[in-house]
CSV table of C-alpha atoms in Angstrom, one decimal:
chain,number,residue,atom,x,y,z
A,1,UNK,CA,4.6,23.0,7.8
A,2,UNK,CA,4.2,22.3,4.1
A,3,UNK,CA,3.1,18.9,2.8
A,4,UNK,CA,2.7,17.9,-0.9
A,5,UNK,CA,0.7,15.0,-2.2
A,6,UNK,CA,1.7,13.6,-5.6
A,7,UNK,CA,-1.4,12.0,-7.1
A,8,UNK,CA,-3.5,14.7,-5.4
A,9,UNK,CA,-6.3,14.2,-8.0
A,10,UNK,CA,-7.0,10.7,-6.8
A,11,UNK,CA,-10.5,10.0,-5.5
A,12,UNK,CA,-8.7,8.8,-2.4
A,13,UNK,CA,-7.6,12.3,-1.5
A,14,UNK,CA,-10.7,13.6,0.3
A,15,UNK,CA,-10.1,10.7,2.8
A,16,UNK,CA,-6.7,12.1,3.4
A,17,UNK,CA,-8.0,15.7,3.6
A,18,UNK,CA,-10.6,14.7,6.2
A,19,UNK,CA,-7.8,13.2,8.3
A,20,UNK,CA,-5.6,16.3,8.0
A,21,UNK,CA,-8.6,18.4,9.1
A,22,UNK,CA,-9.7,16.3,12.0
A,23,UNK,CA,-6.2,15.7,13.3
A,24,UNK,CA,-4.8,19.1,12.8
A,25,UNK,CA,-3.5,19.4,16.3
A,26,UNK,CA,-1.4,16.3,15.7
A,27,UNK,CA,-0.1,17.5,12.3
A,28,UNK,CA,-0.3,21.3,12.0
A,29,UNK,CA,-0.2,21.9,8.3
A,30,UNK,CA,0.1,25.4,7.0
A,31,UNK,CA,0.2,24.6,3.3
A,32,UNK,CA,-1.0,21.5,1.5
A,33,UNK,CA,-0.2,21.1,-2.2
A,34,UNK,CA,-2.1,18.6,-4.3
A,35,UNK,CA,-0.1,17.7,-7.5
A,36,UNK,CA,-1.6,15.8,-10.4
A,37,UNK,CA,-1.2,15.8,-14.2
A,38,UNK,CA,-5.0,15.4,-14.6
A,39,UNK,CA,-6.0,19.1,-14.2
A,40,UNK,CA,-9.7,18.4,-14.5
A,41,UNK,CA,-9.8,15.8,-11.7
A,42,UNK,CA,-7.4,17.9,-9.7
A,43,UNK,CA,-9.7,20.9,-9.6
A,44,UNK,CA,-12.7,18.8,-8.6
A,45,UNK,CA,-10.7,17.2,-5.7
A,46,UNK,CA,-9.1,20.5,-4.8
A,47,UNK,CA,-12.4,22.3,-4.5
A,48,UNK,CA,-13.8,19.7,-2.2
A,49,UNK,CA,-10.6,19.6,-0.2
A,50,UNK,CA,-10.9,23.4,0.4
A,51,UNK,CA,-14.5,23.0,1.5
A,52,UNK,CA,-13.7,20.2,3.9
A,53,UNK,CA,-10.9,22.4,5.5
A,54,UNK,CA,-13.3,25.3,5.8
A,55,UNK,CA,-16.1,23.2,7.2
A,56,UNK,CA,-13.8,21.8,9.9
A,57,UNK,CA,-12.2,25.1,10.7
A,58,UNK,CA,-8.7,24.3,9.4
A,59,UNK,CA,-6.9,27.5,8.4
A,60,UNK,CA,-4.3,25.9,6.2
A,61,UNK,CA,-4.0,26.8,2.5
A,62,UNK,CA,-4.7,24.2,-0.2
A,63,UNK,CA,-2.9,24.7,-3.5
A,64,UNK,CA,-3.4,22.6,-6.7
A,65,UNK,CA,-0.8,22.3,-9.4
A,66,UNK,CA,0.2,20.1,-12.3
A,67,UNK,CA,3.8,21.1,-11.9
A,68,UNK,CA,5.8,18.6,-9.8
A,69,UNK,CA,8.8,20.9,-9.3
A,70,UNK,CA,6.8,23.8,-8.1
A,71,UNK,CA,4.5,21.6,-5.9
A,72,UNK,CA,7.3,19.9,-4.0
A,73,UNK,CA,9.5,22.9,-3.6
A,74,UNK,CA,10.3,23.4,0.1
A,75,UNK,CA,7.9,20.7,1.2
A,76,UNK,CA,8.7,19.1,4.6
A,77,UNK,CA,7.2,15.9,3.4
A,78,UNK,CA,5.9,14.5,0.1
A,79,UNK,CA,3.3,11.8,0.1
A,80,UNK,CA,3.2,9.6,-3.1
A,81,UNK,CA,-0.1,8.0,-4.0
A,82,UNK,CA,0.1,7.9,-7.8
A,83,UNK,CA,-1.1,5.3,-10.3
A,84,UNK,CA,0.8,5.2,-13.6
A,85,UNK,CA,-1.6,4.3,-16.3
A,86,UNK,CA,-4.7,4.9,-14.2
A,87,UNK,CA,-7.5,2.4,-13.8
A,88,UNK,CA,-7.1,1.3,-17.4
A,89,UNK,CA,-3.7,-0.1,-16.6
A,90,UNK,CA,-5.1,-1.7,-13.4
A,91,UNK,CA,-7.8,-3.4,-15.5
A,92,UNK,CA,-5.1,-4.9,-17.7
A,93,UNK,CA,-3.1,-6.0,-14.7
A,94,UNK,CA,-6.2,-7.9,-13.3
A,95,UNK,CA,-7.1,-9.4,-16.6
A,96,UNK,CA,-4.3,-10.8,-18.8
A,97,UNK,CA,-2.7,-13.0,-16.0
A,98,UNK,CA,-6.0,-14.9,-15.8
A,99,UNK,CA,-5.4,-16.0,-19.4
A,100,UNK,CA,-2.5,-18.1,-18.1
A,101,UNK,CA,-4.4,-19.4,-15.1
A,102,UNK,CA,-2.6,-17.0,-12.7
A,103,UNK,CA,-4.1,-14.5,-10.3
A,104,UNK,CA,-4.8,-11.1,-11.8
A,105,UNK,CA,-4.1,-8.6,-9.1
A,106,UNK,CA,-2.6,-5.1,-9.0
A,107,UNK,CA,0.0,-5.6,-6.3
A,108,UNK,CA,1.2,-9.3,-6.5
A,109,UNK,CA,1.9,-11.8,-9.1
A,110,UNK,CA,2.3,-10.8,-12.8
A,111,UNK,CA,0.0,-7.8,-12.4
A,112,UNK,CA,2.0,-6.5,-9.5
A,113,UNK,CA,5.2,-6.8,-11.5
A,114,UNK,CA,3.7,-4.8,-14.4
A,115,UNK,CA,2.7,-2.1,-11.9
A,116,UNK,CA,6.2,-2.1,-10.4
A,117,UNK,CA,7.8,-1.8,-13.8
A,118,UNK,CA,5.6,1.2,-14.7
A,119,UNK,CA,5.9,2.9,-11.3
A,120,UNK,CA,9.5,2.7,-10.1
A,121,UNK,CA,11.1,4.9,-12.8
A,122,UNK,CA,8.4,7.6,-12.3
A,123,UNK,CA,8.7,7.5,-8.5
A,124,UNK,CA,12.5,7.8,-8.7
A,125,UNK,CA,12.2,10.8,-11.0
A,126,UNK,CA,9.8,12.6,-8.6
A,127,UNK,CA,12.1,11.7,-5.7
A,128,UNK,CA,15.0,13.3,-7.5
A,129,UNK,CA,13.0,16.5,-8.0
A,130,UNK,CA,12.2,16.5,-4.3
A,131,UNK,CA,15.9,16.0,-3.4
A,132,UNK,CA,16.9,19.0,-5.6
A,133,UNK,CA,14.4,21.3,-3.9
A,134,UNK,CA,14.6,20.0,-0.4
A,135,UNK,CA,17.0,17.2,0.4
A,136,UNK,CA,15.8,17.0,4.0
A,137,UNK,CA,12.2,16.3,3.0
A,138,UNK,CA,10.6,12.9,3.9
A,139,UNK,CA,9.0,10.8,1.3
A,140,UNK,CA,6.1,8.8,2.4
A,141,UNK,CA,5.2,6.2,-0.1
A,142,UNK,CA,1.6,4.8,-0.3
A,143,UNK,CA,2.0,3.9,-4.0
A,144,UNK,CA,1.8,0.1,-4.7
A,145,UNK,CA,3.7,-2.2,-4.8
A,146,UNK,CA,4.8,-0.3,-1.6
A,147,UNK,CA,7.7,-2.7,-0.7
A,148,UNK,CA,9.3,-2.6,-4.1
A,149,UNK,CA,8.8,1.1,-4.5
A,150,UNK,CA,10.1,1.9,-1.0
A,151,UNK,CA,13.2,-0.3,-1.6
A,152,UNK,CA,13.9,1.6,-4.8
A,153,UNK,CA,13.7,4.9,-2.9
A,154,UNK,CA,16.0,3.7,-0.1
A,155,UNK,CA,18.4,2.2,-2.5
A,156,UNK,CA,18.7,5.5,-4.3
A,157,UNK,CA,19.5,7.2,-0.9
A,158,UNK,CA,16.2,9.0,-0.4
A,159,UNK,CA,14.6,9.7,3.1
A,160,UNK,CA,11.6,7.4,2.6
A,161,UNK,CA,9.2,5.3,4.6
A,162,UNK,CA,6.5,3.1,3.1
A,163,UNK,CA,3.0,3.0,4.4
A,164,UNK,CA,0.1,0.5,4.0
A,165,UNK,CA,-3.3,0.5,5.6
A,166,UNK,CA,-3.5,-3.3,6.3
A,167,UNK,CA,-2.1,-3.1,9.8
A,168,UNK,CA,-4.2,-0.2,11.0
A,169,UNK,CA,-7.2,-2.0,9.6
A,170,UNK,CA,-6.4,-5.0,11.7
A,171,UNK,CA,-5.7,-2.7,14.7
A,172,UNK,CA,-9.2,-1.2,14.5
A,173,UNK,CA,-10.9,-4.5,13.9
A,174,UNK,CA,-9.2,-6.2,16.9
A,175,UNK,CA,-9.9,-3.2,19.1
A,176,UNK,CA,-13.6,-3.6,18.4
A,177,UNK,CA,-13.5,-7.3,19.0
A,178,UNK,CA,-11.6,-6.8,22.3
A,179,UNK,CA,-13.6,-3.7,23.3
A,180,UNK,CA,-10.6,-1.5,23.8
A,181,UNK,CA,-9.4,1.8,22.3
A,182,UNK,CA,-7.4,1.3,19.0
A,183,UNK,CA,-4.4,3.1,20.5
A,184,UNK,CA,-4.1,0.4,23.1
A,185,UNK,CA,-3.7,-2.4,20.4
A,186,UNK,CA,-0.1,-3.2,19.5
A,187,UNK,CA,0.4,-5.7,16.7
A,188,UNK,CA,3.2,-8.2,16.3
A,189,UNK,CA,3.0,-7.6,12.5
A,190,UNK,CA,5.6,-9.6,10.5
A,191,UNK,CA,6.5,-9.9,6.8
A,192,UNK,CA,6.6,-7.9,3.6
A,193,UNK,CA,4.1,-5.5,2.2
A,194,UNK,CA,0.9,-7.4,1.4
A,195,UNK,CA,2.5,-10.6,2.8
A,196,UNK,CA,2.1,-10.3,6.5
A,197,UNK,CA,0.9,-12.2,9.6
A,198,UNK,CA,-0.3,-10.9,12.9
A,199,UNK,CA,1.6,-13.2,15.3
A,200,UNK,CA,0.6,-11.3,18.5
A,201,UNK,CA,-2.0,-8.8,19.6
A,202,UNK,CA,-0.8,-6.9,22.7
A,203,UNK,CA,-2.5,-4.4,24.9
A,204,UNK,CA,-0.6,-1.3,25.9
A,205,UNK,CA,2.6,-1.6,23.9
A,206,UNK,CA,5.2,-4.1,22.6
A,207,UNK,CA,5.7,-5.6,26.1
A,208,UNK,CA,2.0,-5.9,26.8
A,209,UNK,CA,0.0,-9.2,27.3
A,210,UNK,CA,-0.6,-11.1,24.1
A,211,UNK,CA,-4.4,-11.5,23.6
A,212,UNK,CA,-4.1,-13.2,20.2
A,213,UNK,CA,-5.0,-16.7,21.6
A,214,UNK,CA,-8.1,-15.2,23.3
A,215,UNK,CA,-9.0,-13.3,20.1
A,216,UNK,CA,-8.8,-16.5,18.0
A,217,UNK,CA,-10.7,-18.5,20.6
A,218,UNK,CA,-13.6,-16.1,20.8
A,219,UNK,CA,-13.7,-14.7,17.2
A,220,UNK,CA,-12.0,-17.0,14.8
A,221,UNK,CA,-15.2,-17.5,12.8
A,222,UNK,CA,-15.5,-13.7,12.3
A,223,UNK,CA,-11.8,-13.3,11.4
A,224,UNK,CA,-11.9,-16.2,9.0
A,225,UNK,CA,-15.0,-14.8,7.3
A,226,UNK,CA,-13.4,-11.4,6.9
A,227,UNK,CA,-10.4,-13.0,5.2
A,228,UNK,CA,-12.5,-15.4,3.1
A,229,UNK,CA,-10.4,-18.3,4.4
A,230,UNK,CA,-11.7,-21.4,6.2
A,231,UNK,CA,-11.8,-21.4,9.9
A,232,UNK,CA,-9.8,-24.7,10.2
A,233,UNK,CA,-6.9,-23.0,8.4
A,234,UNK,CA,-6.9,-20.1,10.9
A,235,UNK,CA,-7.0,-22.6,13.7
A,236,UNK,CA,-4.0,-24.6,12.3
A,237,UNK,CA,-1.9,-21.4,11.7
A,238,UNK,CA,-2.7,-19.9,15.1
A,239,UNK,CA,-2.0,-16.4,13.6
A,240,UNK,CA,-4.0,-14.0,11.5
A,241,UNK,CA,-2.7,-13.7,7.9
A,242,UNK,CA,-3.3,-10.6,5.8
A,243,UNK,CA,-6.2,-10.9,3.4
A,244,UNK,CA,-3.5,-10.8,0.6
A,245,UNK,CA,-2.4,-14.3,1.7
A,246,UNK,CA,-5.5,-15.7,0.2
A,247,UNK,CA,-3.9,-15.3,-3.2
A,248,UNK,CA,-1.3,-17.8,-1.9
A,249,UNK,CA,-3.3,-20.1,0.3
A,250,UNK,CA,-6.3,-20.3,-2.1
A,251,UNK,CA,-4.8,-19.4,-5.5
A,252,UNK,CA,-6.8,-21.6,-7.7
A,253,UNK,CA,-10.0,-20.8,-5.9
A,254,UNK,CA,-9.4,-17.1,-6.3
A,255,UNK,CA,-8.6,-17.6,-10.0
A,256,UNK,CA,-11.9,-19.3,-10.5
A,257,UNK,CA,-13.7,-16.5,-8.8
A,258,UNK,CA,-11.9,-13.8,-10.8
A,259,UNK,CA,-12.9,-15.4,-14.0
A,260,UNK,CA,-16.6,-15.3,-13.2
A,261,UNK,CA,-17.1,-11.8,-11.8
A,262,UNK,CA,-16.4,-8.2,-12.8
A,263,UNK,CA,-12.9,-7.1,-12.1
A,264,UNK,CA,-12.2,-4.8,-9.1
A,265,UNK,CA,-10.7,-2.3,-11.5
A,266,UNK,CA,-14.0,-2.1,-13.4
A,267,UNK,CA,-15.9,-1.6,-10.1
A,268,UNK,CA,-13.5,1.1,-8.9
A,269,UNK,CA,-13.6,2.9,-12.3
A,270,UNK,CA,-17.3,3.2,-12.1
A,271,UNK,CA,-17.2,4.3,-8.5
A,272,UNK,CA,-14.6,6.9,-9.3
A,273,UNK,CA,-16.8,8.5,-11.9
A,274,UNK,CA,-19.6,8.7,-9.4
A,275,UNK,CA,-17.3,10.2,-6.8
A,276,UNK,CA,-15.9,12.8,-9.2
A,277,UNK,CA,-19.5,13.9,-10.0
A,278,UNK,CA,-20.1,14.2,-6.3
A,279,UNK,CA,-16.9,16.2,-5.8
A,280,UNK,CA,-18.1,18.7,-8.4
A,281,UNK,CA,-21.1,19.6,-6.2
A,282,UNK,CA,-20.2,23.0,-4.7
A,283,UNK,CA,-22.4,22.2,-1.6
A,284,UNK,CA,-20.5,19.1,-0.7
A,285,UNK,CA,-18.2,19.8,2.2
A,286,UNK,CA,-17.6,16.3,3.8
A,287,UNK,CA,-16.2,13.1,2.4
A,288,UNK,CA,-19.1,11.1,0.9
A,289,UNK,CA,-20.0,7.7,2.3
A,290,UNK,CA,-19.4,6.1,-1.0
A,291,UNK,CA,-15.7,6.8,-0.5
A,292,UNK,CA,-15.5,4.1,2.1
A,293,UNK,CA,-16.2,1.5,-0.6
A,294,UNK,CA,-13.3,2.8,-2.7
A,295,UNK,CA,-10.7,1.2,-0.5
A,296,UNK,CA,-7.9,2.6,1.7
A,297,UNK,CA,-9.8,2.4,5.0
A,298,UNK,CA,-8.0,4.4,7.8
A,299,UNK,CA,-5.4,5.6,5.2
A,300,UNK,CA,-5.7,9.2,6.4
A,301,UNK,CA,-5.2,8.2,10.1
A,302,UNK,CA,-2.1,6.1,9.3
A,303,UNK,CA,-0.6,8.9,7.1
A,304,UNK,CA,-1.2,11.6,9.7
A,305,UNK,CA,0.3,9.4,12.4
A,306,UNK,CA,3.4,8.7,10.3
A,307,UNK,CA,3.9,12.3,9.1
A,308,UNK,CA,3.4,13.6,12.6
A,309,UNK,CA,6.1,11.3,14.0
A,310,UNK,CA,8.6,12.1,11.3
A,311,UNK,CA,8.0,15.9,11.3
A,312,UNK,CA,6.3,17.1,14.5
A,313,UNK,CA,7.0,14.5,17.2
A,314,UNK,CA,3.3,14.1,17.8
A,315,UNK,CA,2.5,10.7,16.3
A,316,UNK,CA,2.4,7.3,18.0
A,317,UNK,CA,5.8,6.0,19.1
A,318,UNK,CA,5.3,2.7,17.4
A,319,UNK,CA,3.8,2.2,13.9
A,320,UNK,CA,3.7,-0.5,11.3
A,321,UNK,CA,5.7,0.7,8.3
A,322,UNK,CA,7.8,-0.5,5.4
A,323,UNK,CA,11.5,0.2,6.1
A,324,UNK,CA,15.0,-1.3,5.7
A,325,UNK,CA,15.4,-4.7,7.2
A,326,UNK,CA,18.9,-4.1,8.7
A,327,UNK,CA,19.1,-7.5,10.3
A,328,UNK,CA,15.7,-7.5,11.8
A,329,UNK,CA,14.8,-10.7,9.9
A,330,UNK,CA,18.2,-12.4,9.7
A,331,UNK,CA,17.2,-14.7,6.8
A,332,UNK,CA,16.8,-11.7,4.5
A,333,UNK,CA,19.4,-9.3,3.1
A,334,UNK,CA,20.0,-6.2,5.1
A,335,UNK,CA,18.7,-3.9,2.3
A,336,UNK,CA,15.4,-5.8,1.9
A,337,UNK,CA,12.3,-3.7,2.9
A,338,UNK,CA,10.1,-5.4,5.5
A,339,UNK,CA,6.7,-4.4,7.0
A,340,UNK,CA,6.9,-4.5,10.8
A,341,UNK,CA,6.3,-2.5,13.9
A,342,UNK,CA,9.0,0.2,14.2
A,343,UNK,CA,9.9,3.0,16.5
A,344,UNK,CA,9.2,6.2,14.4
A,345,UNK,CA,10.7,9.6,15.0
A,346,UNK,CA,12.6,12.4,13.4
A,347,UNK,CA,15.4,10.1,12.4
A,348,UNK,CA,13.1,7.7,10.6
A,349,UNK,CA,11.8,4.2,11.4
A,350,UNK,CA,13.7,1.6,13.4
A,351,UNK,CA,12.2,-1.9,13.4
A,352,UNK,CA,11.5,-3.4,16.7
A,353,UNK,CA,13.1,-6.8,17.5
A,354,UNK,CA,11.2,-9.7,16.0
A,355,UNK,CA,11.2,-13.2,17.5
A,356,UNK,CA,12.4,-16.1,15.3
A,357,UNK,CA,9.9,-16.5,12.4
A,358,UNK,CA,8.3,-19.8,11.9
A,359,UNK,CA,9.7,-21.5,8.7
A,360,UNK,CA,6.1,-21.7,7.4
A,361,UNK,CA,6.2,-18.0,7.0
A,362,UNK,CA,9.9,-17.3,6.7
A,363,UNK,CA,10.2,-19.5,3.6
A,364,UNK,CA,7.5,-17.6,1.7
A,365,UNK,CA,8.9,-14.2,2.9
A,366,UNK,CA,12.3,-15.2,1.6
A,367,UNK,CA,11.0,-16.3,-1.8
A,368,UNK,CA,8.9,-13.2,-2.3
A,369,UNK,CA,11.9,-11.0,-1.2
A,370,UNK,CA,14.0,-12.8,-3.9
A,371,UNK,CA,11.2,-12.0,-6.4
A,372,UNK,CA,11.3,-8.4,-5.3
A,373,UNK,CA,15.1,-8.3,-5.9
A,374,UNK,CA,14.5,-9.4,-9.5
A,375,UNK,CA,11.5,-7.2,-10.0
A,376,UNK,CA,13.4,-4.1,-8.9
A,377,UNK,CA,16.3,-5.0,-11.1
A,378,UNK,CA,13.8,-5.3,-14.1
A,379,UNK,CA,12.2,-2.0,-13.2
A,380,UNK,CA,15.6,-0.2,-13.1
A,381,UNK,CA,17.4,-1.8,-16.1
A,382,UNK,CA,14.6,-3.3,-18.2
A,383,UNK,CA,14.9,-6.2,-20.6
A,384,UNK,CA,12.7,-9.2,-21.4
A,385,UNK,CA,15.0,-11.7,-19.7
A,386,UNK,CA,14.8,-9.7,-16.4
A,387,UNK,CA,11.0,-9.6,-16.6
A,388,UNK,CA,11.0,-13.4,-17.3
A,389,UNK,CA,13.3,-14.1,-14.3
A,390,UNK,CA,11.1,-12.1,-11.9
A,391,UNK,CA,8.0,-13.9,-13.0
A,392,UNK,CA,9.7,-17.3,-12.9
A,393,UNK,CA,10.8,-16.6,-9.3
A,394,UNK,CA,7.3,-15.6,-8.1
A,395,UNK,CA,5.6,-18.3,-6.0
A,396,UNK,CA,2.3,-17.6,-7.7
A,397,UNK,CA,3.8,-18.4,-11.1
A,398,UNK,CA,7.0,-20.5,-10.9
A,399,UNK,CA,6.7,-22.5,-14.2
A,400,UNK,CA,8.6,-21.6,-17.2
A,401,UNK,CA,5.7,-21.8,-19.7
A,402,UNK,CA,3.6,-19.5,-17.5
A,403,UNK,CA,6.5,-17.1,-17.0
A,404,UNK,CA,7.2,-17.0,-20.8
A,405,UNK,CA,3.6,-16.4,-21.7
A,406,UNK,CA,3.1,-13.8,-19.0
A,407,UNK,CA,6.2,-12.0,-20.1
A,408,UNK,CA,4.8,-11.6,-23.6
A,409,UNK,CA,1.5,-10.4,-22.3
A,410,UNK,CA,3.0,-8.0,-19.8
A,411,UNK,CA,5.2,-6.3,-22.5
A,412,UNK,CA,2.3,-6.2,-25.0
A,413,UNK,CA,0.1,-4.3,-22.5
A,414,UNK,CA,2.7,-2.0,-21.1
A,415,UNK,CA,4.9,-0.8,-24.0
A,416,UNK,CA,3.7,2.8,-23.7
A,417,UNK,CA,4.8,3.0,-20.1
A,418,UNK,CA,8.2,1.2,-20.5
A,419,UNK,CA,10.8,3.3,-22.3
A,420,UNK,CA,13.1,0.2,-22.9
A,421,UNK,CA,10.3,-1.9,-24.4
């Protein structure tokens, strides 16, 4: 089995490599290709990747290349984890929205739109290259904003599934609190990428007993603390929101915080330099502990599970993924991309049935889906008016003066990445 990773020079990659090595019986990879235009980073990461495979007794071959066409040729699956513009672009995304009093974040709000505009054309170009060399290959997208990127891929007819590590993080956390094995925990996970709620926590599968009420009764303080949200809000909701919901439920509080502390992008950029120095150590043959602070916890386990189900029939039967709505949430268009539990196999991901969604959540889901429609249109066709419309529709913006000012700032900071600008 051949897998290719576009963005293989990312400092995330050793996390992925470690998972491939540990879970080789689940996903038997014979060749892994790491693809990245940054040749210097790629060689550092590739060297560590080979040492991790050797240390753990994996006999697969690891190849590094800057050539996308050569790297994806004949691949059974291609995993996308790229960042157009690097950490410098992320720093911009987290900074200029604050000038207008709006959240600066790389996946939602104005910064998330900027990233979508930069990313969608690049991803679609890569996907077309994959289709030319192997039209049967699966594309697994971990590139943010995952929902918009996955929708672009599906709309263009590609075999694609989107992946995020939020759900698997909750699964592991709830398993610890309930003192059960992670594989026993099944989440009723409902919403869009980075806009989800855990409305049930079941043991043993989708028909298992719901332990969410017990979980909240016994551990609501811990859960609220992890989310940086007040305990009374969790009590009133009766569900567990994703930590990304804090940008919506405590927007002004978050803006005040972001204005008074270093950006996450600056922290990550410094961390990446330290990690790359470590990766260059020829004696290092395990992923360093510092990598856990980089983000993407349990990313490798989620990626292996998904790839194994799509390719080898060895993954979990149910997984939280980003896939086509197809009537699952009846208040959304069929071609919307939702993030829910799905049955995953060789034919792809089929969402499980979802009970009627409370209007408190359905309304926000519908509004952000409308924003994603407009964001994808802007990414595909360009134009200032389309960017403005997407920003005006976003629930974290919504006022024409903000949308107008943010449009100007977005274009000023991203012209080098937007052919139409």
